[in-house]
Amino acid sequence: MSLAEQNAADVDRQCMDVDIACVGFGPAMGGFLTTLARGLMNEDGTPAVESATMPGMPPQVICYERADDIGFGVSGVVTRARALRETFPDLNPEEIPLCHPVTEEQLLYLLDPIGASRRPLTVRLADGAIKALKWALPYSDHALRIPFIPGFMEKHDGLLLSLGQFNQWVGNQLMASGTVQVWPSSPVSEPLFEEKKVVGVRLADQGVDKTGAPDAGFMPGMDIKAALTVIGDGPVGPVGRRIDDEIGMPEGNHQHDWAVGMKVVVDLPEGCELKPGTVLHTLGFPEPEIFGFLYVYPGNVAAAGIFVPSWFDNPVRSTYRYMQHWLQHPALWKHLEGATLRSWGAKTIQESGRRGEPHLAGDGFARIGEGSGSTNVLTNSGVDEAWKTGTLLAEGVLELLKDGKPFTKENLEAAYVARRRESWVEQEGRVAEKARDGFQHGFVRGMIGMALAGFTKGHMALGGDGRSPYQRVPTIEEYAKGKLSAEEIETLRKEAHAKGQTLHDAIMDRLGWPAIEYDGKLIVSHQDALLLGGKVQAQPGYADHVVFVYPHLCEECGTKLCAEVCSGQAITVNPEGGVPLFDREKCVHCGACMWNCGSVSPESTERGGIEFRAGAGGLHSAEN
């Protein structure tokens, strides 16, 4: 424990008792609170069950959200919306901004129009065959339209959503109900334990310096005592991760597979032919492992972006630059040229799916949403699944409340986990469990593995154990072997690091990727995207949430992968060497640095040298 942490631990703290404390407001928590709120009151306005902390009142339920607004979500979403429609059977998409039914889906395989993409021999042969036969194929603008979309991928009759706008819509209804409360700008630093039992949460200290030491206006974070703590703080949330550290993961499960999702929301150019409800899925470019999406909303607005996975073995993987090359692919640029940036964002996605499931319940706590392993890595969907986990927990909680049973591990297993095991989330998660394993051994094997898992309902797949970045990401010298000499790379490294810069632009330039030409509207610098479309809010008085725990590991690190992948250029190379520099005014809270660390913690092979702690602020754009 650091001196700052010791000082904070020794102070007296105010304490508040509630019945249920919730951490993180996203789709899973929206499903939980919506379902719970409907069951807390009788039709005549009397409590269906009474609060243990305020007798005569309904249970006191408070949700604490890190971001300064409940519409913080960073995602364009296409979803089958099964769980959403179960909760809102009369749902009218027109009531939700930037929401529209799916009307058309296309799957495009993008060929490389530049000649710089790192494509294995089998992919190059396939590209050559497509070009040779393009006269007989649905081929244009260096892209092949796949004639069918596998049933496990299609979102027919689904919805397009802006997660930020959807969160606001749900949150406004919840607050209007008067039965639950959502508190934004309230980061939770850690769970409160009594032995192995979770008894509540601790809010982050305020009035501290960047290291967490008390400063002017110091106000210790309040302890919130609760009979049940519901954790929906996502895959990089400090509460969920602390519980994992405390009680471990179920045997055989791991969380090695991740992706960075980065996107823009744009005003499409006047005359764009894409209609609202159109969904484009892409694969093949800028690198075979990178998947893309374009969703068209009402009002000539679209969301477009890419996913860069952990099994893309590139030590200089700049998601932002790859996204700009993807946007300018001829098959997309014909729709996007002349578009104007409205907002920009990034987040990380836990892509271990069902295999990344932690312990879902324990004495005093339950977990829902993406951090609970609900994302379906075969169908590329997570919002509807997360919402469903929340509704399942709410049904179980209401059952326990009405039966007067405590929130023990045994009771939560029976009321919540059993429901989840019988749900379609579990069934489809089992089908997808091994769908991505093949990518551990290459793009072609990965695509075959996904197809096998999808078409055989999970009975067949191609194996491959997930590995952490420190185990699999090669050195730059290994990655560029045969194209750049070690001497040339070392010269580039010294030049870049002396300026406090990363290497990705210099390496990509030398490997044949053309320089990005800005148009001042959509194709803008990374920092302009942050300023124009990210709107980061980093409130003063909080400790830095990105912490380099083991400086000696940073001294020894040769890849500086944390800086190379940083979604907002908040982490930069220190010109003096050693620990990288962190500027939280640019951090979008994606967490890519944490899981991309090229070092391994001396305390656990499942952790790197970076901790992602509680912190306020982040992206502030409800269009995301």
Coordinates of C-alpha atoms in Angstrom, one line a residue, residues 244-513:
D244 CA -11.8 -11.0 -8.8
D245 CA -8.5 -10.4 -7.1
E246 CA -10.0 -11.2 -3.7
I247 CA -11.9 -14.4 -4.5
G248 CA -10.3 -15.4 -7.9
M249 CA -12.0 -16.6 -11.1
P250 CA -13.9 -19.9 -11.5
E251 CA -11.6 -22.8 -12.4
G252 CA -10.8 -22.8 -16.2
N253 CA -12.1 -19.3 -16.9
H254 CA -9.9 -16.4 -18.0
Q255 CA -10.1 -12.9 -19.3
H256 CA -7.4 -12.8 -21.9
D257 CA -9.3 -11.8 -25.0
W258 CA -10.1 -8.1 -25.4
A259 CA -10.7 -5.5 -28.2
V260 CA -10.5 -1.7 -28.5
G261 CA -13.7 -0.4 -30.2
M262 CA -13.3 3.1 -31.6
K263 CA -16.0 5.0 -33.5
V264 CA -17.2 8.3 -34.9
V265 CA -20.7 9.7 -35.1
V266 CA -21.0 11.8 -38.3
D267 CA -23.4 13.9 -40.2
L268 CA -23.5 12.1 -43.6
P269 CA -22.9 14.2 -46.7
E270 CA -26.0 15.7 -48.4
G271 CA -27.3 13.2 -51.0
C272 CA -25.9 10.1 -49.3
E273 CA -27.9 7.2 -50.5
L274 CA -27.7 5.1 -47.3
K275 CA -31.1 4.9 -45.6
P276 CA -31.9 4.9 -41.9
G277 CA -31.7 1.4 -40.5
T278 CA -28.8 0.3 -42.8
V279 CA -26.2 -1.8 -41.2
L280 CA -22.8 -2.5 -42.8
H281 CA -20.4 -5.1 -41.3
T282 CA -16.9 -5.3 -42.6
L283 CA -13.8 -7.5 -42.3
G284 CA -10.5 -7.7 -44.1
F285 CA -9.1 -4.2 -44.0
P286 CA -7.1 -2.3 -42.8
E287 CA -5.7 -5.6 -41.5
P288 CA -7.5 -8.9 -41.8
E289 CA -8.1 -9.2 -38.0
I290 CA -9.9 -5.8 -37.8
F291 CA -13.7 -5.7 -38.0
G292 CA -15.7 -2.6 -38.9
F293 CA -19.3 -1.4 -38.7
L294 CA -21.4 1.5 -40.1
Y295 CA -24.9 2.1 -38.8
V296 CA -27.3 4.7 -40.3
Y297 CA -29.6 6.6 -37.9
P298 CA -32.5 8.9 -38.6
G299 CA -31.6 12.5 -39.6
N300 CA -28.8 11.5 -42.0
V301 CA -26.5 10.6 -39.1
A302 CA -24.3 7.5 -38.9
A303 CA -22.0 5.7 -36.5
A304 CA -18.9 4.1 -38.0
G305 CA -15.9 2.4 -36.4
I306 CA -13.6 -0.6 -36.0
F307 CA -12.7 -3.2 -33.4
V308 CA -9.0 -4.0 -32.9
P309 CA -8.6 -7.3 -31.0
S310 CA -6.1 -8.5 -28.6
W311 CA -5.0 -11.3 -30.9
F312 CA -3.9 -8.7 -33.5
D313 CA -0.1 -9.2 -32.9
N314 CA 1.1 -5.7 -33.7
P315 CA 3.3 -3.9 -31.2
V316 CA 2.5 -0.5 -32.8
R317 CA -1.3 -0.9 -33.2
S318 CA -2.8 2.6 -33.3
T319 CA -6.5 2.2 -33.4
Y320 CA -7.1 5.8 -34.4
R321 CA -4.9 5.6 -37.5
Y322 CA -6.2 2.3 -38.5
M323 CA -9.8 3.7 -38.2
Q324 CA -8.9 6.6 -40.5
H325 CA -7.5 4.2 -43.2
W326 CA -10.7 2.1 -42.8
L327 CA -13.0 5.2 -43.2
Q328 CA -11.2 6.0 -46.4
H329 CA -11.6 2.6 -48.0
P330 CA -13.3 3.2 -51.3
A331 CA -16.4 1.0 -50.4
L332 CA -17.0 3.3 -47.4
W333 CA -15.6 6.6 -48.5
K334 CA -18.1 6.8 -51.3
H335 CA -20.7 7.2 -48.5
L336 CA -18.6 9.2 -46.1
E337 CA -16.6 11.7 -48.2
G338 CA -17.8 15.1 -47.1
A339 CA -19.2 13.9 -43.8
T340 CA -18.7 16.0 -40.7
L341 CA -17.6 14.7 -37.3
R342 CA -20.2 15.0 -34.5
S343 CA -18.6 12.9 -31.8
W344 CA -15.9 10.4 -31.3
G345 CA -15.2 7.8 -28.6
A346 CA -13.5 4.5 -27.7
K347 CA -14.0 1.7 -25.2
T348 CA -12.6 -1.7 -24.5
I349 CA -14.6 -4.8 -24.8
Q350 CA -14.1 -8.0 -22.8
E351 CA -14.1 -10.6 -25.6
S352 CA -13.6 -13.8 -23.5
G353 CA -17.3 -14.1 -23.4
R354 CA -18.7 -17.0 -21.4
R355 CA -15.2 -18.2 -20.7
G356 CA -14.5 -14.8 -19.0
E357 CA -17.3 -15.2 -16.6
P358 CA -16.3 -14.4 -13.0
H359 CA -18.1 -15.6 -9.9
L360 CA -21.6 -14.2 -10.5
A361 CA -22.7 -14.1 -6.9
G362 CA -21.3 -14.3 -3.4
D363 CA -22.3 -13.2 0.1
G364 CA -23.6 -9.7 -0.3
F365 CA -22.9 -9.2 -4.0
A366 CA -24.0 -10.1 -7.5
R367 CA -22.5 -9.2 -11.0
I368 CA -24.3 -8.3 -14.2
G369 CA -23.4 -7.1 -17.7
E370 CA -20.2 -7.1 -19.7
G371 CA -18.0 -7.5 -16.6
S372 CA -20.0 -10.7 -15.8
G373 CA -19.0 -12.4 -19.1
S374 CA -22.3 -11.8 -20.9
T375 CA -21.0 -10.5 -24.2
N376 CA -21.6 -13.0 -27.1
V377 CA -18.4 -13.1 -29.1
L378 CA -20.0 -15.1 -32.0
T379 CA -22.9 -12.8 -32.7
N380 CA -20.8 -9.7 -31.9
S381 CA -23.5 -8.4 -29.5
G382 CA -23.6 -7.4 -25.9
V383 CA -26.1 -4.7 -25.0
D384 CA -29.2 -6.9 -25.2
E385 CA -27.4 -9.7 -23.3
A386 CA -26.2 -7.3 -20.6
W387 CA -29.8 -5.9 -20.2
K388 CA -31.1 -9.5 -19.8
T389 CA -28.6 -10.3 -17.0
G390 CA -29.9 -7.2 -15.2
T391 CA -33.5 -8.2 -15.5
L392 CA -32.7 -11.8 -14.4
L393 CA -31.0 -10.5 -11.2
A394 CA -33.9 -8.1 -10.5
E395 CA -36.4 -10.9 -10.7
G396 CA -34.3 -12.9 -8.2
V397 CA -33.8 -10.0 -5.9
L398 CA -37.5 -9.3 -5.8
E399 CA -38.1 -12.9 -5.0
L400 CA -35.7 -12.8 -2.1
L401 CA -37.0 -9.5 -0.8
K402 CA -40.6 -10.8 -0.7
D403 CA -39.6 -14.0 0.9
G404 CA -37.6 -12.1 3.5
K405 CA -34.4 -14.1 2.7
P406 CA -30.9 -12.5 3.1
F407 CA -28.5 -12.0 0.2
T408 CA -26.2 -14.9 0.8
K409 CA -24.2 -16.6 -1.8
E410 CA -26.5 -19.6 -1.6
N411 CA -29.7 -17.6 -1.9
L412 CA -28.3 -15.5 -4.8
E413 CA -27.1 -18.6 -6.6
A414 CA -30.7 -20.1 -6.4
A415 CA -32.5 -16.9 -7.2
Y416 CA -30.2 -15.3 -9.8
V417 CA -27.5 -17.7 -11.1
A418 CA -30.0 -20.5 -11.7
R419 CA -32.2 -18.1 -13.7
R420 CA -29.3 -17.1 -15.8
R421 CA -28.2 -20.7 -16.4
E422 CA -31.7 -21.4 -17.9
S423 CA -31.8 -18.3 -20.0
W424 CA -30.9 -17.7 -23.7
V425 CA -27.9 -15.6 -22.6
E426 CA -26.4 -18.8 -21.1
Q427 CA -27.4 -21.1 -24.0
E428 CA -26.1 -18.8 -26.7
G429 CA -23.0 -17.9 -24.6
R430 CA -22.2 -21.7 -24.5
V431 CA -22.5 -21.9 -28.3
A432 CA -20.1 -18.9 -28.6
E433 CA -17.7 -20.0 -25.9
K434 CA -15.0 -21.3 -28.2
A435 CA -15.9 -19.4 -31.3
R436 CA -12.9 -17.1 -31.2
D437 CA -10.3 -19.6 -30.2
G438 CA -9.0 -20.1 -33.7
F439 CA -7.8 -16.5 -33.9
Q440 CA -5.0 -17.3 -31.5
H441 CA -3.4 -19.0 -34.5
G442 CA -4.3 -16.6 -37.3
F443 CA -7.1 -14.9 -39.2
V444 CA -8.0 -17.7 -41.5
R445 CA -8.2 -20.3 -38.8
G446 CA -10.2 -17.8 -36.7
M447 CA -12.8 -17.3 -39.4
I448 CA -13.1 -21.0 -39.9
G449 CA -13.5 -21.5 -36.2
M450 CA -16.2 -18.9 -36.0
A451 CA -18.1 -20.5 -38.9
L452 CA -17.8 -24.0 -37.3
A453 CA -19.1 -22.8 -34.0
G454 CA -21.9 -20.8 -35.5
F455 CA -23.2 -23.5 -37.9
T456 CA -22.8 -26.4 -35.5
K457 CA -24.3 -24.5 -32.5
G458 CA -21.0 -24.7 -30.7
H459 CA -20.4 -28.4 -31.1
M460 CA -17.3 -27.8 -33.2
A461 CA -14.6 -25.2 -33.0
L462 CA -10.9 -24.8 -33.5
G463 CA -8.8 -24.7 -30.3
G464 CA -6.4 -22.1 -29.1
D465 CA -5.8 -20.9 -25.6
G466 CA -6.0 -17.1 -25.0
R467 CA -2.8 -15.4 -24.0
S468 CA -2.0 -12.1 -22.5
P469 CA -0.2 -9.4 -24.5
Y470 CA 3.0 -9.9 -22.7
Q471 CA 2.9 -13.5 -23.9
R472 CA 2.1 -13.0 -27.5
V473 CA 2.9 -9.5 -28.8
P474 CA 6.2 -9.6 -30.7
T475 CA 8.9 -7.0 -30.6
I476 CA 8.9 -4.4 -33.3
E477 CA 12.0 -6.0 -34.8
E478 CA 10.2 -9.3 -35.0
Y479 CA 7.0 -7.7 -36.4
A480 CA 8.8 -5.8 -39.2
K481 CA 11.4 -8.5 -40.0
G482 CA 12.3 -8.5 -43.7
K483 CA 10.9 -5.0 -44.2
L484 CA 12.8 -2.9 -41.7
S485 CA 16.3 -3.5 -40.3
A486 CA 16.9 -3.6 -36.5
E487 CA 19.2 -0.6 -37.0
E488 CA 16.6 1.4 -38.8
I489 CA 14.0 0.6 -36.1
E490 CA 16.4 1.7 -33.4
T491 CA 17.0 5.0 -35.1
L492 CA 13.3 5.6 -35.4
R493 CA 12.8 4.6 -31.7
K494 CA 15.5 7.0 -30.5
E495 CA 14.1 9.8 -32.6
A496 CA 10.5 9.3 -31.5
H497 CA 11.3 8.7 -27.8
A498 CA 13.5 11.7 -27.6
K499 CA 10.4 13.7 -28.6
G500 CA 8.1 11.8 -26.2
Q501 CA 6.3 10.3 -29.2
T502 CA 5.1 6.8 -30.0
L503 CA 6.4 4.8 -32.9
H504 CA 3.3 3.7 -34.7
D505 CA 3.2 6.5 -37.3
A506 CA 6.8 6.2 -38.2
I507 CA 6.6 2.4 -38.5
M508 CA 3.4 2.5 -40.5
D509 CA 4.8 5.1 -42.8
R510 CA 7.9 2.9 -43.4
L511 CA 5.7 -0.2 -44.0
G512 CA 3.9 1.5 -46.9
W513 CA 0.8 3.0 -45.2

